[in-house]
Coordinates of C-alpha atoms and ligand atoms in Angstrom, one line a residue:
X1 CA 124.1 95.9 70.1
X2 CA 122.4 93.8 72.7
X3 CA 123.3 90.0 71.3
X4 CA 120.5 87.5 71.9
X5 CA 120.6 84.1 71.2
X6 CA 119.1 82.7 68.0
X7 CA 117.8 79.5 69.4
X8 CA 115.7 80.0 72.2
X9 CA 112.3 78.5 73.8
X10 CA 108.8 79.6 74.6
X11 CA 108.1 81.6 77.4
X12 CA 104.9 82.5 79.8
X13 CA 104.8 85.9 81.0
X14 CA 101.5 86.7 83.3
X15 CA 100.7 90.0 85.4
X16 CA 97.6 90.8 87.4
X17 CA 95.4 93.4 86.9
X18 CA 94.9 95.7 90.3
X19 CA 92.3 97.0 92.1
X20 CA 92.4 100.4 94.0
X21 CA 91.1 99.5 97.5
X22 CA 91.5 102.7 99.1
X23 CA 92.0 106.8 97.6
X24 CA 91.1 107.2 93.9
X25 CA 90.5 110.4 93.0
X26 CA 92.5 111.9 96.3
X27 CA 95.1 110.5 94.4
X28 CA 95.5 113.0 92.0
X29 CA 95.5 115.4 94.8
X30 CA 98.7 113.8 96.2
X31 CA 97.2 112.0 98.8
X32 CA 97.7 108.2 99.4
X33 CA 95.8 105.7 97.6
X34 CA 95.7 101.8 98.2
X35 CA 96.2 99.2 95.6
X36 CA 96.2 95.4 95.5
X37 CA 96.8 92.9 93.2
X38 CA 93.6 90.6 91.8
X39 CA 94.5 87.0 90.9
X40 CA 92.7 87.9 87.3
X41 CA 95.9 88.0 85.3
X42 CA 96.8 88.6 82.0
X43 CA 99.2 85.8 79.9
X44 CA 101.5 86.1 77.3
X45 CA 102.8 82.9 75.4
X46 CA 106.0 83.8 73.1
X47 CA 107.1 81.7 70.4
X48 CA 109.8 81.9 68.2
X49 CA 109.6 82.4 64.5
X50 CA 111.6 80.9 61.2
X51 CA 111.4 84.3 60.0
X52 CA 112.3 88.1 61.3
X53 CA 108.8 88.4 61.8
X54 CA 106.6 90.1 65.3
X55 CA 103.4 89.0 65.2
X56 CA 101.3 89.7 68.1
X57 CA 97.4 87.8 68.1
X58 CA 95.0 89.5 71.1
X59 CA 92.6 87.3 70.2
X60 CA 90.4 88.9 73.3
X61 CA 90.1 92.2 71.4
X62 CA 90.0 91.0 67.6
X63 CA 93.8 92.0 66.8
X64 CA 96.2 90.0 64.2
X65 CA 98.9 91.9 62.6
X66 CA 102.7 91.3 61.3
X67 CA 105.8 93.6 61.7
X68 CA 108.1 93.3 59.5
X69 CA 110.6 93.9 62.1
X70 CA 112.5 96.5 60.2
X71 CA 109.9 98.5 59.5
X72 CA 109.3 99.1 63.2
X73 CA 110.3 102.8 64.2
X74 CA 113.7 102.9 66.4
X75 CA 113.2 105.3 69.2
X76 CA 115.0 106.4 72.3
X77 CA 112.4 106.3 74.9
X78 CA 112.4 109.6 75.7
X79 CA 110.4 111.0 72.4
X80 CA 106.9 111.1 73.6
X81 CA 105.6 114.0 74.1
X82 CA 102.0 112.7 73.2
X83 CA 100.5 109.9 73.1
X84 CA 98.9 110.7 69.6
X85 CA 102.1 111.0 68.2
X86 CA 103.0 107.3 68.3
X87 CA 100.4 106.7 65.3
X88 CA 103.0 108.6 62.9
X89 CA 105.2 105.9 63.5
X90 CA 102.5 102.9 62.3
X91 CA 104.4 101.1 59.2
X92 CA 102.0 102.0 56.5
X93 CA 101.5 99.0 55.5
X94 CA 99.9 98.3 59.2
X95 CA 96.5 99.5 58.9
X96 CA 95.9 100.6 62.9
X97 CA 92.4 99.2 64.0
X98 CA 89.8 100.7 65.6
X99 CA 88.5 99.9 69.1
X100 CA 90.9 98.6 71.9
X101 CA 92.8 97.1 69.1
X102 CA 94.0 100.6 68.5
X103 CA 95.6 101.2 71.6
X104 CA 97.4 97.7 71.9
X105 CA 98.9 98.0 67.9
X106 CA 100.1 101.4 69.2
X107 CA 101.5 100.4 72.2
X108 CA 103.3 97.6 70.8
X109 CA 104.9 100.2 68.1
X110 CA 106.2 102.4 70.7
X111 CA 107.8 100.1 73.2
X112 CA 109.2 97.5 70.6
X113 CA 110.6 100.7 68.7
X114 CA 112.3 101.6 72.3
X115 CA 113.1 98.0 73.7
X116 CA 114.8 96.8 70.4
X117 CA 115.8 99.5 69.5
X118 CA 119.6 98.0 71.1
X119 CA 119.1 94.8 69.8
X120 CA 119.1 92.1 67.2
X121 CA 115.8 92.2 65.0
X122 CA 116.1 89.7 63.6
X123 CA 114.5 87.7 66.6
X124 CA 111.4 86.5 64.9
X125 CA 108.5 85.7 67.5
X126 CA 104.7 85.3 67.9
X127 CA 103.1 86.9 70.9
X128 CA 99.7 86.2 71.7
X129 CA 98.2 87.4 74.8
X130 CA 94.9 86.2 76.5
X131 CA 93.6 87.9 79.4
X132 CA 90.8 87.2 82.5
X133 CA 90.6 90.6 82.7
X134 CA 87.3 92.8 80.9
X135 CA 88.8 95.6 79.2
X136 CA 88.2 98.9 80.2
X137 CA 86.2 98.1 83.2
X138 CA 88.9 99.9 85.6
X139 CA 90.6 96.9 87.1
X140 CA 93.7 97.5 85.3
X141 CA 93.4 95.7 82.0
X142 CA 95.6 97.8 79.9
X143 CA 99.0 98.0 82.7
X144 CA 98.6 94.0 83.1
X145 CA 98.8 93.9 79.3
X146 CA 101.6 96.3 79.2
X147 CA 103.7 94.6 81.8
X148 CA 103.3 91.7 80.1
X149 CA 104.3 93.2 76.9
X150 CA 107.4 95.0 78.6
X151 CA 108.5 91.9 79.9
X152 CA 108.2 90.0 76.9
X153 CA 110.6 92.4 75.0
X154 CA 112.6 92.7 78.0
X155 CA 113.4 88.9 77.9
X156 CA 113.4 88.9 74.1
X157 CA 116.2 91.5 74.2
X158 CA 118.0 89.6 77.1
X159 CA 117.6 92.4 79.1
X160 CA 116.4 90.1 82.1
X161 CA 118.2 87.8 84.4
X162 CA 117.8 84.1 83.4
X163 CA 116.3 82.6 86.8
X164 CA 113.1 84.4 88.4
X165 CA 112.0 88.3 88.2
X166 CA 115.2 89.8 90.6
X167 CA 114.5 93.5 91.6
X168 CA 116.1 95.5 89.6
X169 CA 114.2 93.2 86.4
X170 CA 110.8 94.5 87.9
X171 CA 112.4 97.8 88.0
X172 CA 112.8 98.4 84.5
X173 CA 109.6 96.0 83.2
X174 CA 107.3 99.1 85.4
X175 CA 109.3 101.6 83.5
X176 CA 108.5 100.3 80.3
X177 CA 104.9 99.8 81.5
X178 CA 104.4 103.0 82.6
X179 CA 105.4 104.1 78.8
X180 CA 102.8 101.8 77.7
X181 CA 100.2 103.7 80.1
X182 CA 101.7 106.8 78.8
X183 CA 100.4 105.6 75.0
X184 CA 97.6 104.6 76.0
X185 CA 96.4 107.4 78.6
X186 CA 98.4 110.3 78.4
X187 CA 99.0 111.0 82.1
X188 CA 98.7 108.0 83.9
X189 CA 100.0 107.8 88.0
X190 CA 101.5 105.2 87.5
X191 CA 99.6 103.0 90.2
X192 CA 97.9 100.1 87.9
X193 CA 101.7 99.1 86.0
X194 CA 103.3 99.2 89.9
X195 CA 100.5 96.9 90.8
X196 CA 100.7 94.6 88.1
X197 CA 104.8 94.4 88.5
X198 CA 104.9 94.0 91.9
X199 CA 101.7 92.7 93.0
X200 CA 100.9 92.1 97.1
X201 CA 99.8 96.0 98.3
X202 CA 100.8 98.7 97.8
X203 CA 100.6 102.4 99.0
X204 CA 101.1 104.9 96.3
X205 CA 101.8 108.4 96.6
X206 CA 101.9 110.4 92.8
X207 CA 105.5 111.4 92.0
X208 CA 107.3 108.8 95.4
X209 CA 108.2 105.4 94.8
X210 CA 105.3 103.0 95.8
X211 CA 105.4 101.1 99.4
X212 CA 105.3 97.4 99.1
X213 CA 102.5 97.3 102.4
X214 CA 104.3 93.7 102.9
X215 CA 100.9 92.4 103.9
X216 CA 100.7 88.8 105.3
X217 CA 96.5 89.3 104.6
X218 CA 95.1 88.5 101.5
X219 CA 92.0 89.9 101.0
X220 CA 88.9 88.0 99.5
X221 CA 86.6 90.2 97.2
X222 CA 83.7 90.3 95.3
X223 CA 84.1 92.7 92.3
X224 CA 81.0 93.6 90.5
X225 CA 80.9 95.4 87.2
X226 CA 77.7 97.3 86.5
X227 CA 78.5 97.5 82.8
X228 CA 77.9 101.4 83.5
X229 CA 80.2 102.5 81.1
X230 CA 82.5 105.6 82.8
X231 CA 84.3 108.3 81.7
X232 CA 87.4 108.5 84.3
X233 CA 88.7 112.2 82.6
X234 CA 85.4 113.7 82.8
X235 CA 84.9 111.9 87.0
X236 CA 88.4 113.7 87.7
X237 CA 87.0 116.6 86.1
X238 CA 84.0 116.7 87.9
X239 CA 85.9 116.7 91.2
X240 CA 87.9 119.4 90.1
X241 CA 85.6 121.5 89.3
X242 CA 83.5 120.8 92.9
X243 CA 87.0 121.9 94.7
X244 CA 87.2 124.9 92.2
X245 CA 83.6 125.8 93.8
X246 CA 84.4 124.6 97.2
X247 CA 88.4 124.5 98.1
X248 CA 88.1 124.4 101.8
X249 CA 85.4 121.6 101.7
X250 CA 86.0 119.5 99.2
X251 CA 90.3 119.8 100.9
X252 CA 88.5 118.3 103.7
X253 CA 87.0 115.3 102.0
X254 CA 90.3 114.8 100.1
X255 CA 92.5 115.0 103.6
X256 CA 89.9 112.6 105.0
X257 CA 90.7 110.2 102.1
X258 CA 94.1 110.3 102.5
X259 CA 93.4 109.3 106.4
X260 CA 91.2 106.4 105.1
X261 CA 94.1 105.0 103.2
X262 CA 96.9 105.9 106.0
X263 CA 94.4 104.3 108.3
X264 CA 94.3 100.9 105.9
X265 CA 98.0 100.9 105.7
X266 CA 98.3 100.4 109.4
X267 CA 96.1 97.7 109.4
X268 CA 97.6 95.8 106.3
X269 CA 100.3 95.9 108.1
X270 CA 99.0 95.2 111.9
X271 CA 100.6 92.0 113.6
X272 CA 98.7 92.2 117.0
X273 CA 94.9 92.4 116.3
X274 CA 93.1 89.7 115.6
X275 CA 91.5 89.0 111.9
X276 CA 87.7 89.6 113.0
X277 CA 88.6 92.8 114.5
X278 CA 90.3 93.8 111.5
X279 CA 88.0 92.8 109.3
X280 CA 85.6 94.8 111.2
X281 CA 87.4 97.9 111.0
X282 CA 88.3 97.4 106.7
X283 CA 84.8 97.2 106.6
X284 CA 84.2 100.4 108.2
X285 CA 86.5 102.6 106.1
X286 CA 85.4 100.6 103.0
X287 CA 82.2 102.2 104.1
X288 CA 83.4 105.6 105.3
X289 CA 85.8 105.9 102.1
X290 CA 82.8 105.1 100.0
X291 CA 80.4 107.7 101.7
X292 CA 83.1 110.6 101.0
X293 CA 83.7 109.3 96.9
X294 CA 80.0 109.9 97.0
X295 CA 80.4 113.0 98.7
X296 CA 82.0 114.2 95.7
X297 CA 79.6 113.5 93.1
X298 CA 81.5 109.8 91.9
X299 CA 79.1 107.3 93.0
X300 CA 75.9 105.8 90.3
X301 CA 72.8 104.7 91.2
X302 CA 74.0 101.0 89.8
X303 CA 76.9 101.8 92.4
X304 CA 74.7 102.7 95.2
X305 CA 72.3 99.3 94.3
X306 CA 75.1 97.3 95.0
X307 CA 75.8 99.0 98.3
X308 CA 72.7 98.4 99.4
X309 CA 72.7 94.8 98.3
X310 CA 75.7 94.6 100.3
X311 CA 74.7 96.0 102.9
X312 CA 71.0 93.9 103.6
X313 CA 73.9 91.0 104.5
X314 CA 76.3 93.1 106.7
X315 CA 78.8 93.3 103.7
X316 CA 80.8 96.4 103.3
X317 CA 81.2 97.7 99.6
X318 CA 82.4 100.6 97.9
X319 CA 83.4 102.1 94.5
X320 CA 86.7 101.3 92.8
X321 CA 88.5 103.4 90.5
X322 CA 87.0 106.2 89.0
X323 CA 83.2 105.4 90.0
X324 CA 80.7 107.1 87.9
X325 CA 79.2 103.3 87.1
X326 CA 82.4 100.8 86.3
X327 CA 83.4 98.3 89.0
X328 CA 82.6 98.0 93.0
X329 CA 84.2 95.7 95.5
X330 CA 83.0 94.2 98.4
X331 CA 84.9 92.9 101.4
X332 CA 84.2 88.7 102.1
X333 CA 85.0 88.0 105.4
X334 CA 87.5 85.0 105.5
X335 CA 84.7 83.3 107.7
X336 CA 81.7 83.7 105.0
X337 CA 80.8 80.1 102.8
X338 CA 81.4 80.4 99.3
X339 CA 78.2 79.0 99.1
X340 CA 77.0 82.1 100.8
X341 CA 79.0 84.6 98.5
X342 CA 77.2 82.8 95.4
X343 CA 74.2 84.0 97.1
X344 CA 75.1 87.9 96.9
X345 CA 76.7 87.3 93.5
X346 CA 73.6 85.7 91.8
X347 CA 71.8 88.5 93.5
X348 CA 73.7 91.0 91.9
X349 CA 73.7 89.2 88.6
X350 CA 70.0 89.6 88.6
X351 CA 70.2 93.1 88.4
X352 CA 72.1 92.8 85.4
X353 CA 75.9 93.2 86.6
X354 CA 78.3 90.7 86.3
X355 CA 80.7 89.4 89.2
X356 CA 83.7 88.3 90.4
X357 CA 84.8 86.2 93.5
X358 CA 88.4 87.0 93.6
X359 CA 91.4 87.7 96.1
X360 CA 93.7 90.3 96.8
X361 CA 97.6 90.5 97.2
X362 CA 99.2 87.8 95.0
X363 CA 102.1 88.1 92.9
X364 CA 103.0 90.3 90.5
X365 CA 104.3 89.6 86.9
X366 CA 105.8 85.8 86.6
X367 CA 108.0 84.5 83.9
X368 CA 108.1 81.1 83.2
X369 CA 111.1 80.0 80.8
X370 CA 112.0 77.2 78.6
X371 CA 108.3 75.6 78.5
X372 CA 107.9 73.1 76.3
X373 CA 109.2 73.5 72.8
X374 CA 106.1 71.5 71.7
X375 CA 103.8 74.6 72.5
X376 CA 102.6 76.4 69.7
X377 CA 100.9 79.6 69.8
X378 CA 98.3 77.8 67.9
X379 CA 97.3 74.9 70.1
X380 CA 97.4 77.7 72.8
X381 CA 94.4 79.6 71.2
X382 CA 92.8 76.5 70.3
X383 CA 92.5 75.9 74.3
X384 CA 91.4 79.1 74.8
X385 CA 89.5 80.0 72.0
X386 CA 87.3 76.8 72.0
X387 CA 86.3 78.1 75.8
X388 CA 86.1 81.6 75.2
X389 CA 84.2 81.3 72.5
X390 CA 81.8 78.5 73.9
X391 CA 78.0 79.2 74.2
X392 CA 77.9 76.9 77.5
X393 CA 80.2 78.9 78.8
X394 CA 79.2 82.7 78.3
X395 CA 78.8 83.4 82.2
X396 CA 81.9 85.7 82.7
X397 CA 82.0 84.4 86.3
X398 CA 83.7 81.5 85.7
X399 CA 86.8 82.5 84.4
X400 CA 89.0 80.4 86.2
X401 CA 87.4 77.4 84.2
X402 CA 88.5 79.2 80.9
X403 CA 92.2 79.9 82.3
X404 CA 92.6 76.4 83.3
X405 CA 91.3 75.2 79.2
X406 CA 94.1 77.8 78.2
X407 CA 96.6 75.9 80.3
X408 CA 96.3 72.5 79.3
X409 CA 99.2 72.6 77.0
X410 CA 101.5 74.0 79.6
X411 CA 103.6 71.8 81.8
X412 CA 102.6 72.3 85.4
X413 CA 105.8 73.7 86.4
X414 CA 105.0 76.8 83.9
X415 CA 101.6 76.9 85.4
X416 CA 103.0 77.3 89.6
X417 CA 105.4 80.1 88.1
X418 CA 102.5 82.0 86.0
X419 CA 100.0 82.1 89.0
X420 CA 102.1 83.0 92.3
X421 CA 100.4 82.8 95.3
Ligands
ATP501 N1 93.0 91.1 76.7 C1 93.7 92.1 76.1 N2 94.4 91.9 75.1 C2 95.1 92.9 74.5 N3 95.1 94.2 75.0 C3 94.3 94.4 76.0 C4 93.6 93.4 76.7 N4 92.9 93.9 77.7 C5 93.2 95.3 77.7 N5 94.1 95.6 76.7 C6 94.6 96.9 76.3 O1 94.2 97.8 77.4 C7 93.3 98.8 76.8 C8 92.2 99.1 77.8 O2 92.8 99.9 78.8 P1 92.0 100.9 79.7 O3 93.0 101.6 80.6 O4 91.0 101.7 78.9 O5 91.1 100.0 80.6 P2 91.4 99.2 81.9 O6 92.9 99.2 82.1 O7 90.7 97.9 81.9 O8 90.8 100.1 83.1 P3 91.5 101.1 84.1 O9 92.7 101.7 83.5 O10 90.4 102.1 84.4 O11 91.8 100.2 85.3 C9 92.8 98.2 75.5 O12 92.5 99.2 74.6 C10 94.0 97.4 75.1 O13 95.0 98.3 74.5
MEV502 C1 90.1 108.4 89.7 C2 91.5 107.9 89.7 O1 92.0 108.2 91.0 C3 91.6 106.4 89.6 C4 91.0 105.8 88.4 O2 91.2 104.4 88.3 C5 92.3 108.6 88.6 C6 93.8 108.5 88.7 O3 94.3 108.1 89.8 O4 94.4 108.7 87.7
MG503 MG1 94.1 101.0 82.2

């Protein structure tokens, strides 16, 4: 049995969510897809508890519930063989909810079952996550979630070093978070949990270890959601079915893909051009990468509107994710006023999406020890809650306001460790 200290502090955990730049849907097709971290992140306060208690609050999807620790299942980690079958292992007197709640009560189930199931439960804590990120509109809400989850239990456990996130931490918090995927999605590649662990950019091939791109560039984007809801299963189905029809074509498009991202790759990396001759040629595959997703029956008529938006002020956009409606991203050159970029956003707005002004390539997930005893989960929400839930503050673009409420109760040295550049 892992021992863990019976006295311990609150903790910070954040993790961003991700955005594919480059690839999706070639992807699945074993060719390379691009990645990056967004600097929308999802954080998870942890406080300790009189009792033997977990309670986890997700206030941003309507969940409250309390383990009774030992009613929790014990598990292995290797016992899933579908994610449907974690639900048999709900304590009945948990009723599971319905909605997104659904997913998170199940996740937590399976991965305190296998992260504990070492170690001392009687470590009572409260967990209550908050998150910039919308759910389910592709730019990795669930693996920041679950990286922040797996870290939490990781820590809780004392399975993490004491100082910093060392290697081999991040390791074994994306293993866990890939588990979480696994409850939540079935088959998942794995890309969104390496993101939110590691952060920067990445190059992902299904079934190798992801590339760290090392990239000294951080990318400025605009991310706009459509609000077109998507079905990513039946997207990928849809392709498959086209290269069912049309193997030696639609392998072309795919092979084309995977050029656009090797192509990227060397550029992320590139030293010796100079940043407007880059930027010109990011905003050319962004537009050659999107023309071939089209190609293939993944683009929406909300996608192509923002394209076209786009493109009336030079600005390269494409599709991100699985496409079908969801979110698109746009390339800001380092040059362009924010001023400017408000321009295109309100623009956008007005044709009902919603936007986000965001950059690419910080950190992945942080850990801030020892904050302030003084911090209560409660104070916490009441930060958040009373901006969240504010009429004044309904526009969804300004999230970094909201964050900021959340963190007035943190010390500021919790606050440079939870959002690394
Ligand atoms: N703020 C949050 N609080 C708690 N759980 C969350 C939160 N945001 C997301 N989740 C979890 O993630 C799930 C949504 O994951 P889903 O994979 O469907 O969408 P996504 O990750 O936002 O999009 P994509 O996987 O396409 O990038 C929710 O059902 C919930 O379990
Ligand atoms: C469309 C896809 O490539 C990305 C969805 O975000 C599917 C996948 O990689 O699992
Ligand atoms: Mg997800």
């Amino acid at each position: 049995m892992v021992a863990v200290h019976r006295d311990w502090s609150p903790f910070v955990v954040s993790a961003p969510g991700k955005v594919i730049l480059f690839g999706e849907h070639a992807v699945v097709y074993g060719k390379a897809a691009i990645a990056g971290s967004l600097d929308m992140r999802a954080y998870a306060l942890v406080t300790p508890r009189t009792d033997s208690k977990a309670r986890m609050v997700l206030p941003d999807i309507g969940v409250d519930v309390l383990f009774d620790s030992h009613t929790l299942p014990l598990l292995s980690g290797t016992e899933l063989s579908h994610p449907s079958e974690v639900e048999a292992l709900v304590p009945s007197s948990i009723s599971i909810p319905e909605g997104p709640g659904r997913t998170a009560v199940l996740t937590f189930v399976y991965l305190y079952g296998c992260i504990f199931a070492e170690s001392d439960r009687t470590t009572g804590f409260t967990l209550c996550v908050r998150s910039l990120l919308p759910v389910g509109a592709g730019l990795g809400s669930s693996a920041a979630f679950n990286v922040a989850l797996s870290a939490t239990l990781l820590q809780l456990t004392g399975q993490l070093q004491e100082e910093g996130v060392s290697a081999s931490d991040r390791k074994l918090i994306n293993q866990w978070a890939f588990h979480g995927e696994q409850v939540a999605h079935g088959t998942p590649s794995g890309i969104d949990n390496s993101v939110a662990t590691y952060g920067g950019f990445l190059k992902y091939i299904k079934g190798e270890p992801s590339v760290n791109l090392e990239s000294t560039h951080a990318l400025r984007v605009l991310i706009t959601n459509t609000n077109v809801p998507k079905s990513t299963k039946a997207l990928v189905a849809g392709v498959r079915a086209l290269r069912d029809r049309y193997p030696s074509v639609v392998d072309g498009i795919l092979d084309s893909i995977d050029s656009v991202s090797t192509t990227a790759a060397t550029l992320f990396q590139s030293t010796s051009e100079a940043e407007e001759t880059l930027e010109q040629q990011m905003q050319d595959i962004i537009r050659i990468n999107h023309g071939l997703l089209s190609t293939l029956g993944v683009s929406h008529a909300s996608l192509e509107r923002v394209r076209e938006v786009t493109a009336a002020r030079n600005l390269a956009s494409k599709l991100t994710g699985a496409g079908g409606g969801g979110c698109a991203l746009t390339l800001i050159p380092n040059g362009m006023a924010s001023g400017d970029v408000d321009v295109v956003a309100r623009e956008l707005e007005g044709e009902g999406f919603h936007c986000y002004q965001t950059v690419v390539g910080g950190g992945g997930v942080a850990i801030a020890r020892n904050v302030d005893g003084k911090v209560t989960v409660e104070q916490w929400l009441a930060d958040t809650m009373e901006r969240h839930n504010s009429p004044a503050d309904g526009d969804d673009g300004n999230v970094y306001g909201r964050a900021v409420a959340g963190f007035a109760t943190l010390p500021a040295a919790a606050i440079a460790v939870l959002k690394p550049e």
